[in-house]
Amino acid sequence: MARILIVDDAKFMRITLANILKKANHEVVGEAENGKEAVDFYMELKPDVVTLDITMPVMSGLEAVREIKQRDPHAKIIMCSAMGQQKMVVEAIEAGALDFIVKPFDESRVIEAIQRVLQ
Ligand SMILES: [Mg+2]
């Protein structure tokens, strides 16, 4: 099972995701509220997988993907997107994110994405 860092500015989203992941026996090693924290926590915690929200204050998910991949080219990042963010998802994938999940989260899709990036 994986050690996962959850990044989202909405606490409700972090709780929802944490519940889904814990139910599947994954370990949530940290929760960050913006891209800046995501980069700092990533370096500190070295999680197996990061779930990264796109729209956040201070530093967006897009900027955070670039910053994290620059520090660790092997980082496994899954973007969390909302409706209408296809263009940003494509940019994030180009920047090195491996997959994306769409809000509201579908439990099986979340678990499937985690399994896939771990392979
Ligand atoms: Mg957000």
Short mmCIF file of N, CA and C and ligand atoms in Angstrom, two decimals:
data_model
loop_
_atom_site.label_atom_id
_atom_site.label_comp_id
_atom_site.label_asym_id
_atom_site.label_seq_id
_atom_site.Cartn_x
_atom_site.Cartn_y
_atom_site.Cartn_z
N MET A 1 0.85 -1.20 0.00
CA MET A 1 0.00 0.00 0.00
C MET A 1 0.88 1.24 0.00
N ALA A 2 0.32 2.34 -0.46
CA ALA A 2 1.14 3.53 -0.71
C ALA A 2 1.05 4.58 0.39
N ARG A 3 2.14 5.37 0.50
CA ARG A 3 2.16 6.54 1.37
C ARG A 3 1.77 7.73 0.50
N ILE A 4 0.70 8.40 0.86
CA ILE A 4 0.13 9.41 -0.05
C ILE A 4 0.06 10.79 0.60
N LEU A 5 0.43 11.80 -0.19
CA LEU A 5 0.29 13.20 0.22
C LEU A 5 -0.92 13.79 -0.51
N ILE A 6 -1.87 14.31 0.25
CA ILE A 6 -3.08 14.91 -0.33
C ILE A 6 -2.91 16.43 -0.36
N VAL A 7 -3.17 17.03 -1.52
CA VAL A 7 -3.06 18.48 -1.63
C VAL A 7 -4.36 19.05 -2.19
N ASP A 8 -5.00 19.88 -1.39
CA ASP A 8 -6.23 20.56 -1.85
C ASP A 8 -6.50 21.71 -0.88
N ASP A 9 -6.95 22.85 -1.40
CA ASP A 9 -7.23 23.97 -0.51
C ASP A 9 -8.57 23.79 0.22
N ALA A 10 -9.41 22.88 -0.26
CA ALA A 10 -10.70 22.65 0.39
C ALA A 10 -10.60 21.48 1.37
N LYS A 11 -10.84 21.79 2.64
CA LYS A 11 -10.71 20.76 3.68
C LYS A 11 -11.65 19.59 3.41
N PHE A 12 -12.85 19.90 2.96
CA PHE A 12 -13.84 18.85 2.68
C PHE A 12 -13.31 17.86 1.65
N MET A 13 -12.63 18.39 0.62
CA MET A 13 -12.06 17.54 -0.42
C MET A 13 -10.95 16.64 0.15
N ARG A 14 -10.14 17.23 1.04
CA ARG A 14 -9.05 16.45 1.65
C ARG A 14 -9.63 15.32 2.50
N ILE A 15 -10.67 15.64 3.24
CA ILE A 15 -11.29 14.63 4.10
C ILE A 15 -11.89 13.50 3.25
N THR A 16 -12.60 13.89 2.20
CA THR A 16 -13.23 12.91 1.31
C THR A 16 -12.20 11.96 0.73
N LEU A 17 -11.13 12.54 0.21
CA LEU A 17 -10.07 11.75 -0.41
C LEU A 17 -9.37 10.87 0.63
N ALA A 18 -9.09 11.44 1.79
CA ALA A 18 -8.42 10.68 2.85
C ALA A 18 -9.26 9.46 3.24
N ASN A 19 -10.56 9.64 3.35
CA ASN A 19 -11.43 8.53 3.71
C ASN A 19 -11.40 7.42 2.66
N ILE A 20 -11.44 7.81 1.39
CA ILE A 20 -11.38 6.82 0.30
C ILE A 20 -10.06 6.06 0.35
N LEU A 21 -8.97 6.79 0.54
CA LEU A 21 -7.64 6.17 0.51
C LEU A 21 -7.42 5.26 1.72
N LYS A 22 -7.84 5.72 2.88
CA LYS A 22 -7.64 4.91 4.10
C LYS A 22 -8.47 3.63 4.04
N LYS A 23 -9.66 3.74 3.47
CA LYS A 23 -10.53 2.58 3.32
C LYS A 23 -9.85 1.50 2.47
N ALA A 24 -9.02 1.96 1.53
CA ALA A 24 -8.30 1.03 0.65
C ALA A 24 -6.93 0.68 1.24
N ASN A 25 -6.75 0.97 2.52
CA ASN A 25 -5.52 0.65 3.26
C ASN A 25 -4.28 1.44 2.86
N HIS A 26 -4.48 2.57 2.21
CA HIS A 26 -3.34 3.43 1.93
C HIS A 26 -3.09 4.31 3.16
N GLU A 27 -1.86 4.81 3.24
CA GLU A 27 -1.51 5.67 4.37
C GLU A 27 -1.44 7.14 3.91
N VAL A 28 -2.22 8.01 4.53
CA VAL A 28 -2.15 9.43 4.20
C VAL A 28 -1.05 10.03 5.09
N VAL A 29 0.09 10.37 4.49
CA VAL A 29 1.22 10.83 5.30
C VAL A 29 1.20 12.33 5.54
N GLY A 30 0.40 13.05 4.74
CA GLY A 30 0.31 14.49 4.95
C GLY A 30 -0.79 15.11 4.13
N GLU A 31 -1.18 16.32 4.55
CA GLU A 31 -2.20 17.08 3.81
C GLU A 31 -1.68 18.50 3.66
N ALA A 32 -1.65 18.98 2.41
CA ALA A 32 -1.21 20.35 2.15
C ALA A 32 -2.36 21.15 1.57
N GLU A 33 -2.32 22.48 1.83
CA GLU A 33 -3.44 23.34 1.43
C GLU A 33 -3.17 24.18 0.20
N ASN A 34 -1.92 24.18 -0.25
CA ASN A 34 -1.59 24.94 -1.47
C ASN A 34 -0.32 24.36 -2.10
N GLY A 35 0.02 24.88 -3.27
CA GLY A 35 1.15 24.33 -4.02
C GLY A 35 2.48 24.48 -3.30
N LYS A 36 2.63 25.59 -2.62
CA LYS A 36 3.87 25.85 -1.90
C LYS A 36 4.08 24.79 -0.81
N GLU A 37 3.01 24.57 -0.03
CA GLU A 37 3.08 23.53 1.01
C GLU A 37 3.32 22.16 0.37
N ALA A 38 2.71 21.93 -0.78
CA ALA A 38 2.85 20.65 -1.47
C ALA A 38 4.33 20.37 -1.77
N VAL A 39 5.03 21.36 -2.28
CA VAL A 39 6.45 21.20 -2.61
C VAL A 39 7.25 20.93 -1.32
N ASP A 40 7.00 21.74 -0.29
CA ASP A 40 7.71 21.58 0.98
C ASP A 40 7.45 20.21 1.61
N PHE A 41 6.17 19.84 1.66
CA PHE A 41 5.81 18.55 2.27
C PHE A 41 6.36 17.39 1.44
N TYR A 42 6.36 17.56 0.12
CA TYR A 42 6.88 16.49 -0.74
C TYR A 42 8.34 16.20 -0.38
N MET A 43 9.13 17.26 -0.28
CA MET A 43 10.55 17.09 0.00
C MET A 43 10.77 16.49 1.39
N GLU A 44 9.91 16.87 2.32
CA GLU A 44 10.05 16.42 3.70
C GLU A 44 9.57 14.97 3.86
N LEU A 45 8.46 14.64 3.23
CA LEU A 45 7.81 13.35 3.47
C LEU A 45 8.13 12.28 2.43
N LYS A 46 8.58 12.70 1.26
CA LYS A 46 8.87 11.77 0.15
C LYS A 46 7.76 10.71 -0.01
N PRO A 47 6.54 11.16 -0.26
CA PRO A 47 5.43 10.20 -0.42
C PRO A 47 5.57 9.39 -1.71
N ASP A 48 4.88 8.25 -1.76
CA ASP A 48 4.89 7.43 -2.99
C ASP A 48 4.05 8.10 -4.08
N VAL A 49 2.97 8.74 -3.64
CA VAL A 49 2.04 9.37 -4.59
C VAL A 49 1.53 10.69 -4.02
N VAL A 50 1.31 11.67 -4.91
CA VAL A 50 0.71 12.94 -4.51
C VAL A 50 -0.60 13.12 -5.28
N THR A 51 -1.69 13.46 -4.58
CA THR A 51 -2.90 13.88 -5.28
C THR A 51 -2.91 15.39 -5.19
N LEU A 52 -3.00 16.04 -6.35
CA LEU A 52 -2.77 17.48 -6.41
C LEU A 52 -3.94 18.23 -7.04
N ASP A 53 -4.57 19.06 -6.25
CA ASP A 53 -5.64 19.94 -6.73
C ASP A 53 -5.04 20.96 -7.69
N ILE A 54 -5.85 21.47 -8.61
CA ILE A 54 -5.33 22.45 -9.58
C ILE A 54 -5.47 23.88 -9.08
N THR A 55 -6.69 24.26 -8.70
CA THR A 55 -6.94 25.64 -8.29
C THR A 55 -6.75 25.81 -6.79
N MET A 56 -5.67 26.50 -6.44
CA MET A 56 -5.36 26.75 -5.02
C MET A 56 -4.70 28.11 -4.89
N PRO A 57 -4.82 28.73 -3.72
CA PRO A 57 -4.14 30.01 -3.50
C PRO A 57 -2.63 29.80 -3.30
N VAL A 58 -1.90 30.89 -3.27
CA VAL A 58 -0.44 30.92 -3.05
C VAL A 58 0.33 30.32 -4.22
N MET A 59 0.12 29.02 -4.49
CA MET A 59 0.74 28.39 -5.66
C MET A 59 -0.22 27.34 -6.20
N SER A 60 -0.51 27.41 -7.51
CA SER A 60 -1.47 26.50 -8.12
C SER A 60 -0.89 25.09 -8.25
N GLY A 61 -1.77 24.14 -8.53
CA GLY A 61 -1.33 22.77 -8.76
C GLY A 61 -0.42 22.65 -9.96
N LEU A 62 -0.69 23.45 -10.98
CA LEU A 62 0.14 23.42 -12.18
C LEU A 62 1.58 23.82 -11.88
N GLU A 63 1.73 24.91 -11.13
CA GLU A 63 3.08 25.35 -10.74
C GLU A 63 3.73 24.30 -9.84
N ALA A 64 2.93 23.72 -8.97
CA ALA A 64 3.46 22.73 -8.03
C ALA A 64 3.97 21.48 -8.75
N VAL A 65 3.27 21.03 -9.80
CA VAL A 65 3.75 19.87 -10.57
C VAL A 65 5.15 20.16 -11.10
N ARG A 66 5.30 21.34 -11.68
CA ARG A 66 6.60 21.70 -12.26
C ARG A 66 7.69 21.75 -11.19
N GLU A 67 7.37 22.36 -10.06
CA GLU A 67 8.35 22.48 -8.97
C GLU A 67 8.75 21.11 -8.41
N ILE A 68 7.75 20.25 -8.22
CA ILE A 68 8.05 18.93 -7.64
C ILE A 68 8.84 18.08 -8.64
N LYS A 69 8.41 18.10 -9.91
CA LYS A 69 9.11 17.28 -10.91
C LYS A 69 10.55 17.75 -11.13
N GLN A 70 10.76 19.04 -10.93
CA GLN A 70 12.11 19.59 -11.06
C GLN A 70 13.01 19.04 -9.95
N ARG A 71 12.44 18.89 -8.76
CA ARG A 71 13.20 18.38 -7.62
C ARG A 71 13.30 16.86 -7.65
N ASP A 72 12.25 16.20 -8.12
CA ASP A 72 12.24 14.73 -8.21
C ASP A 72 11.53 14.30 -9.49
N PRO A 73 12.31 14.03 -10.54
CA PRO A 73 11.73 13.65 -11.82
C PRO A 73 10.87 12.37 -11.74
N HIS A 74 11.08 11.57 -10.68
CA HIS A 74 10.32 10.32 -10.54
C HIS A 74 9.04 10.49 -9.72
N ALA A 75 8.75 11.69 -9.29
CA ALA A 75 7.54 11.93 -8.48
C ALA A 75 6.29 11.44 -9.20
N LYS A 76 5.44 10.75 -8.45
CA LYS A 76 4.19 10.24 -9.02
C LYS A 76 3.05 11.15 -8.58
N ILE A 77 2.51 11.89 -9.53
CA ILE A 77 1.50 12.90 -9.22
C ILE A 77 0.21 12.65 -9.98
N ILE A 78 -0.90 12.69 -9.25
CA ILE A 78 -2.23 12.56 -9.85
C ILE A 78 -2.96 13.89 -9.65
N MET A 79 -3.43 14.49 -10.73
CA MET A 79 -4.14 15.76 -10.61
C MET A 79 -5.60 15.53 -10.23
N CYS A 80 -6.12 16.45 -9.42
CA CYS A 80 -7.54 16.43 -9.07
C CYS A 80 -8.17 17.62 -9.77
N SER A 81 -9.06 17.34 -10.70
CA SER A 81 -9.61 18.44 -11.49
C SER A 81 -11.11 18.56 -11.32
N ALA A 82 -11.61 19.74 -11.66
CA ALA A 82 -13.05 19.98 -11.65
C ALA A 82 -13.51 20.06 -13.10
N MET A 83 -14.81 20.10 -13.28
CA MET A 83 -15.37 20.26 -14.62
C MET A 83 -14.78 21.50 -15.28
N GLY A 84 -14.50 21.43 -16.57
CA GLY A 84 -14.04 22.60 -17.29
C GLY A 84 -12.56 22.90 -17.16
N GLN A 85 -11.80 21.96 -16.56
CA GLN A 85 -10.36 22.21 -16.39
C GLN A 85 -9.50 21.33 -17.30
N GLN A 86 -10.10 20.84 -18.39
CA GLN A 86 -9.38 19.93 -19.30
C GLN A 86 -8.05 20.51 -19.78
N LYS A 87 -8.06 21.79 -20.12
CA LYS A 87 -6.86 22.42 -20.66
C LYS A 87 -5.73 22.39 -19.61
N MET A 88 -6.09 22.66 -18.37
CA MET A 88 -5.08 22.65 -17.31
C MET A 88 -4.60 21.23 -17.01
N VAL A 89 -5.52 20.26 -17.15
CA VAL A 89 -5.12 18.86 -16.94
C VAL A 89 -4.09 18.47 -17.99
N VAL A 90 -4.34 18.85 -19.24
CA VAL A 90 -3.39 18.54 -20.32
C VAL A 90 -2.03 19.17 -20.01
N GLU A 91 -2.05 20.42 -19.57
CA GLU A 91 -0.78 21.10 -19.22
C GLU A 91 -0.06 20.37 -18.09
N ALA A 92 -0.84 19.91 -17.11
CA ALA A 92 -0.24 19.21 -15.97
C ALA A 92 0.37 17.88 -16.41
N ILE A 93 -0.30 17.17 -17.31
CA ILE A 93 0.22 15.90 -17.82
C ILE A 93 1.51 16.17 -18.60
N GLU A 94 1.50 17.23 -19.39
CA GLU A 94 2.71 17.61 -20.14
C GLU A 94 3.85 17.95 -19.19
N ALA A 95 3.50 18.49 -18.02
CA ALA A 95 4.52 18.86 -17.03
C ALA A 95 4.97 17.65 -16.21
N GLY A 96 4.33 16.49 -16.42
CA GLY A 96 4.81 15.29 -15.75
C GLY A 96 3.84 14.59 -14.82
N ALA A 97 2.62 15.12 -14.67
CA ALA A 97 1.61 14.41 -13.87
C ALA A 97 1.26 13.13 -14.63
N LEU A 98 0.95 12.04 -13.90
CA LEU A 98 0.75 10.75 -14.55
C LEU A 98 -0.70 10.45 -14.86
N ASP A 99 -1.62 11.07 -14.12
CA ASP A 99 -3.04 10.75 -14.31
C ASP A 99 -3.86 11.87 -13.70
N PHE A 100 -5.18 11.77 -13.83
CA PHE A 100 -6.03 12.76 -13.19
C PHE A 100 -7.33 12.11 -12.74
N ILE A 101 -7.89 12.66 -11.67
CA ILE A 101 -9.20 12.21 -11.19
C ILE A 101 -10.09 13.44 -11.14
N VAL A 102 -11.39 13.22 -11.40
CA VAL A 102 -12.31 14.34 -11.53
C VAL A 102 -13.24 14.42 -10.32
N LYS A 103 -13.44 15.65 -9.84
CA LYS A 103 -14.37 15.89 -8.73
C LYS A 103 -15.79 15.97 -9.29
N PRO A 104 -16.81 15.50 -8.58
CA PRO A 104 -16.73 14.79 -7.30
C PRO A 104 -16.09 13.41 -7.49
N PHE A 105 -15.30 12.98 -6.48
CA PHE A 105 -14.51 11.76 -6.63
C PHE A 105 -15.34 10.49 -6.67
N ASP A 106 -15.00 9.65 -7.64
CA ASP A 106 -15.57 8.31 -7.73
C ASP A 106 -14.57 7.38 -7.05
N GLU A 107 -15.02 6.70 -6.00
CA GLU A 107 -14.12 5.90 -5.17
C GLU A 107 -13.28 4.90 -5.97
N SER A 108 -13.91 4.15 -6.85
CA SER A 108 -13.16 3.12 -7.59
C SER A 108 -12.17 3.74 -8.56
N ARG A 109 -12.54 4.89 -9.12
CA ARG A 109 -11.65 5.58 -10.05
C ARG A 109 -10.41 6.10 -9.32
N VAL A 110 -10.60 6.58 -8.09
CA VAL A 110 -9.47 7.07 -7.29
C VAL A 110 -8.49 5.93 -7.01
N ILE A 111 -9.02 4.81 -6.53
CA ILE A 111 -8.18 3.67 -6.18
C ILE A 111 -7.46 3.12 -7.41
N GLU A 112 -8.20 3.08 -8.52
CA GLU A 112 -7.63 2.60 -9.78
C GLU A 112 -6.45 3.49 -10.23
N ALA A 113 -6.61 4.81 -10.10
CA ALA A 113 -5.56 5.74 -10.49
C ALA A 113 -4.31 5.53 -9.62
N ILE A 114 -4.52 5.34 -8.33
CA ILE A 114 -3.39 5.11 -7.42
C ILE A 114 -2.66 3.83 -7.82
N GLN A 115 -3.40 2.75 -8.02
CA GLN A 115 -2.78 1.47 -8.39
C GLN A 115 -1.98 1.62 -9.68
N ARG A 116 -2.55 2.33 -10.63
CA ARG A 116 -1.89 2.46 -11.94
C ARG A 116 -0.56 3.22 -11.84
N VAL A 117 -0.54 4.31 -11.09
CA VAL A 117 0.71 5.06 -11.01
C VAL A 117 1.78 4.32 -10.19
N LEU A 118 1.34 3.42 -9.34
CA LEU A 118 2.30 2.66 -8.52
C LEU A 118 3.02 1.58 -9.33
N GLN A 119 2.43 1.19 -10.46
CA GLN A 119 3.02 0.10 -11.25
C GLN A 119 4.31 0.50 -11.93
MG MG B 1 -9.07 24.04 -5.12
#
